[in-house]
Amino acid sequence: MKEKKFDRKKQLLEAALEEFITADYERASLNTIIKNAGISKGVFYYHFENKESLYLALLEDAVEKKWHYIQSRVSENASDFESADIFDQFMFQARLGAEFANAYPKFNRLSQMFAKEKGNPIYEKAVAQLKTSDANPLQLMISKAYAQKLFKETFSLEFVTKLITHLFSSFDTILGPEDDLDTVLKTLENYITFMKHGLIK
């Protein structure tokens, strides 16, 4: 019985993924998702309170899958990764993120659609939820680097965390709508270099 419930939730998330990569949050149809998942409304409401809770669960599932993919690759190169500074670690993970985008284009499309929600209440709710989720290890990386005294002592841990988190969450704003993966990676490399060294020659 437990396995059947898990399968239904999985069906729901798969149907939701298909809907949310073709329509923005407001236009996405919960009825379409339920129909495509092949379940009743009762089954849906057993698993999720409403469309919002489904959307947030889908985003969290996507982030978890991406980080699992990245961390499994990081584990294969553990010694090199651990000896690198946080900025080189960011770049290594970014390249793995690009790998993930190629391997799972639907999740990549979901990420692009989510970025377009900026300015809408659902975006702020999702960002707040993902920040407190175990799926987002950025704060742990920053805390570790701070403890290793990588950053200038004049900057508090709180400031560094807020700044780096803001920079990463705003990265999409400097990309063009038609930028290909190579352009995105090159821009990200410049972005991370800027974080590390600033603009001073």
Short mmCIF file of C-alpha atoms in Angstrom, two decimals:
data_model
loop_
_atom_site.label_atom_id
_atom_site.label_comp_id
_atom_site.label_asym_id
_atom_site.label_seq_id
_atom_site.Cartn_x
_atom_site.Cartn_y
_atom_site.Cartn_z
CA MET A 1 0.00 0.00 0.00
CA LYS A 2 2.85 2.36 0.91
CA GLU A 3 4.53 1.63 -2.44
CA LYS A 4 1.28 2.44 -4.27
CA LYS A 5 1.04 5.81 -2.50
CA PHE A 6 4.65 6.55 -3.46
CA ASP A 7 3.91 5.66 -7.10
CA ARG A 8 0.93 8.01 -7.17
CA LYS A 9 2.98 10.85 -5.75
CA LYS A 10 5.65 10.14 -8.35
CA GLN A 11 3.00 10.19 -11.10
CA LEU A 12 1.79 13.54 -9.79
CA LEU A 13 5.27 15.06 -9.81
CA GLU A 14 5.91 13.78 -13.34
CA ALA A 15 2.62 15.22 -14.60
CA ALA A 16 3.32 18.49 -12.78
CA LEU A 17 6.76 18.70 -14.40
CA GLU A 18 5.21 18.40 -17.86
CA GLU A 19 2.69 21.16 -17.06
CA PHE A 20 5.06 23.61 -15.38
CA ILE A 21 7.64 23.46 -18.18
CA THR A 22 5.01 24.52 -20.72
CA ALA A 23 3.05 27.09 -18.69
CA ASP A 24 3.95 29.65 -16.03
CA TYR A 25 2.68 29.13 -12.49
CA GLU A 26 -0.53 31.16 -12.90
CA ARG A 27 -1.54 29.54 -16.20
CA ALA A 28 -0.62 26.00 -15.21
CA SER A 29 -3.75 23.91 -14.78
CA LEU A 30 -4.16 21.70 -11.75
CA ASN A 31 -7.00 19.85 -13.52
CA THR A 32 -4.66 19.05 -16.41
CA ILE A 33 -2.03 17.76 -14.01
CA ILE A 34 -4.53 15.53 -12.21
CA LYS A 35 -5.91 14.22 -15.50
CA ASN A 36 -2.45 13.50 -16.95
CA ALA A 37 -1.37 11.80 -13.73
CA GLY A 38 -4.37 9.46 -14.11
CA ILE A 39 -5.58 9.98 -10.56
CA SER A 40 -8.66 11.36 -8.82
CA LYS A 41 -8.87 14.73 -7.10
CA GLY A 42 -9.18 12.88 -3.81
CA VAL A 43 -5.81 11.21 -4.37
CA PHE A 44 -4.28 14.58 -5.26
CA TYR A 45 -5.55 16.22 -2.07
CA TYR A 46 -4.27 13.27 -0.06
CA HIS A 47 -0.74 14.18 -1.17
CA PHE A 48 -0.90 17.96 -1.63
CA GLU A 49 -2.93 20.81 -0.19
CA ASN A 50 -3.18 22.79 -3.46
CA LYS A 51 -1.32 23.78 -6.64
CA GLU A 52 1.15 25.87 -4.66
CA SER A 53 2.22 23.00 -2.42
CA LEU A 54 2.62 20.77 -5.48
CA TYR A 55 4.73 23.38 -7.27
CA LEU A 56 6.98 23.90 -4.25
CA ALA A 57 7.39 20.13 -3.83
CA LEU A 58 8.31 19.81 -7.51
CA LEU A 59 10.96 22.54 -7.25
CA GLU A 60 12.40 20.95 -4.14
CA ASP A 61 12.46 17.55 -5.86
CA ALA A 62 14.30 19.08 -8.84
CA VAL A 63 16.89 20.74 -6.59
CA GLU A 64 17.42 17.53 -4.63
CA LYS A 65 17.94 15.53 -7.81
CA LYS A 66 20.39 18.10 -9.16
CA TRP A 67 22.42 18.18 -5.94
CA HIS A 68 22.41 14.40 -5.70
CA TYR A 69 23.78 14.27 -9.25
CA ILE A 70 26.44 16.89 -8.46
CA GLN A 71 27.45 15.39 -5.12
CA SER A 72 27.81 11.91 -6.59
CA ARG A 73 30.26 13.35 -9.16
CA VAL A 74 32.03 15.39 -6.48
CA SER A 75 32.51 12.19 -4.45
CA GLU A 76 34.33 10.66 -7.42
CA ASN A 77 36.80 13.57 -7.26
CA ALA A 78 36.71 14.09 -3.49
CA SER A 79 40.41 14.79 -2.86
CA ASP A 80 40.73 17.36 -5.66
CA PHE A 81 37.45 19.00 -4.68
CA GLU A 82 38.31 19.27 -0.97
CA SER A 83 41.71 20.81 -1.70
CA ALA A 84 40.18 23.51 -3.95
CA ASP A 85 38.99 26.85 -2.57
CA ILE A 86 35.27 27.62 -2.45
CA PHE A 87 35.31 29.54 -5.74
CA ASP A 88 36.95 26.69 -7.66
CA GLN A 89 34.42 24.39 -6.00
CA PHE A 90 31.62 26.65 -7.26
CA MET A 91 33.01 26.43 -10.79
CA PHE A 92 33.40 22.66 -10.63
CA GLN A 93 29.82 22.32 -9.44
CA ALA A 94 28.65 24.74 -12.14
CA ARG A 95 30.15 22.52 -14.83
CA LEU A 96 28.42 19.52 -13.26
CA GLY A 97 25.21 21.56 -13.22
CA ALA A 98 25.60 22.08 -16.96
CA GLU A 99 26.09 18.32 -17.31
CA PHE A 100 22.88 17.78 -15.36
CA ALA A 101 21.03 20.26 -17.61
CA ASN A 102 22.10 18.25 -20.66
CA ALA A 103 21.18 14.94 -19.05
CA TYR A 104 17.82 16.16 -17.70
CA PRO A 105 16.50 18.85 -20.07
CA LYS A 106 13.04 18.93 -18.45
CA PHE A 107 14.49 19.93 -15.09
CA ASN A 108 16.60 22.53 -16.87
CA ARG A 109 13.47 23.90 -18.53
CA LEU A 110 11.71 23.98 -15.14
CA SER A 111 14.58 26.07 -13.78
CA GLN A 112 14.25 28.49 -16.70
CA MET A 113 10.50 28.78 -16.19
CA PHE A 114 10.99 29.34 -12.47
CA ALA A 115 13.45 32.18 -13.13
CA LYS A 116 10.69 33.94 -15.08
CA GLU A 117 8.52 33.95 -11.95
CA LYS A 118 10.78 36.56 -10.35
CA GLY A 119 8.65 39.38 -9.00
CA ASN A 120 5.70 37.07 -8.33
CA PRO A 121 4.75 35.94 -4.79
CA ILE A 122 5.33 32.28 -5.66
CA TYR A 123 8.98 33.02 -6.47
CA GLU A 124 9.63 34.52 -3.04
CA LYS A 125 7.87 31.61 -1.31
CA ALA A 126 9.91 29.08 -3.26
CA VAL A 127 13.22 30.83 -2.62
CA ALA A 128 12.45 31.03 1.10
CA GLN A 129 11.57 27.32 1.23
CA LEU A 130 14.62 26.21 -0.74
CA LYS A 131 16.93 28.32 1.45
CA THR A 132 15.80 26.43 4.54
CA SER A 133 15.83 23.07 2.77
CA ASP A 134 18.57 20.47 3.16
CA ALA A 135 18.59 20.45 -0.66
CA ASN A 136 20.58 23.72 -0.64
CA PRO A 137 24.13 23.22 0.75
CA LEU A 138 25.43 26.68 -0.23
CA GLN A 139 25.32 28.04 3.31
CA LEU A 140 27.32 25.07 4.62
CA MET A 141 30.00 25.63 1.96
CA ILE A 142 30.25 29.32 2.86
CA SER A 143 30.40 28.58 6.60
CA LYS A 144 33.22 26.08 6.06
CA ALA A 145 35.20 28.51 3.90
CA TYR A 146 34.65 31.27 6.46
CA ALA A 147 35.95 29.02 9.25
CA GLN A 148 39.03 28.41 7.10
CA LYS A 149 39.53 32.23 7.04
CA LEU A 150 39.26 32.45 3.25
CA PHE A 151 37.37 35.76 3.36
CA LYS A 152 38.52 39.14 4.66
CA GLU A 153 37.99 39.37 8.41
CA THR A 154 36.25 42.74 7.99
CA PHE A 155 33.26 40.85 6.48
CA SER A 156 30.97 38.93 8.83
CA LEU A 157 29.77 35.43 8.01
CA GLU A 158 26.22 36.78 7.76
CA PHE A 159 27.26 39.40 5.19
CA VAL A 160 29.29 36.96 3.09
CA THR A 161 26.44 34.43 3.11
CA LYS A 162 23.86 37.03 2.10
CA LEU A 163 26.11 38.47 -0.63
CA ILE A 164 27.07 35.17 -2.27
CA THR A 165 23.49 33.86 -2.02
CA HIS A 166 22.23 37.06 -3.65
CA LEU A 167 24.80 36.87 -6.44
CA PHE A 168 23.90 33.31 -7.28
CA SER A 169 20.15 33.94 -7.13
CA SER A 170 20.60 36.94 -9.46
CA PHE A 171 22.89 35.24 -11.98
CA ASP A 172 20.13 34.72 -14.54
CA THR A 173 19.59 38.49 -14.82
CA ILE A 174 22.86 38.95 -16.72
CA LEU A 175 22.14 36.18 -19.23
CA GLY A 176 20.57 36.68 -22.63
CA PRO A 177 17.38 34.77 -23.48
CA GLU A 178 19.11 32.85 -26.28
CA ASP A 179 22.44 32.16 -24.56
CA ASP A 180 23.62 28.61 -25.21
CA LEU A 181 25.21 26.39 -22.58
CA ASP A 182 28.79 27.32 -23.54
CA THR A 183 27.97 31.04 -23.21
CA VAL A 184 26.28 30.46 -19.85
CA LEU A 185 29.33 28.57 -18.55
CA LYS A 186 31.73 31.25 -19.75
CA THR A 187 29.59 33.96 -18.14
CA LEU A 188 29.44 31.94 -14.93
CA GLU A 189 33.21 31.52 -14.95
CA ASN A 190 33.59 35.32 -15.23
CA TYR A 191 30.98 35.76 -12.50
CA ILE A 192 32.82 33.48 -10.08
CA THR A 193 36.14 35.13 -10.92
CA PHE A 194 34.50 38.45 -10.08
CA MET A 195 33.33 37.07 -6.72
CA LYS A 196 36.87 35.96 -5.95
CA HIS A 197 38.88 38.94 -7.19
CA GLY A 198 36.46 41.81 -7.80
CA LEU A 199 36.92 44.30 -10.66
CA ILE A 200 40.22 45.81 -9.55
CA LYS A 201 43.05 45.14 -12.02
#
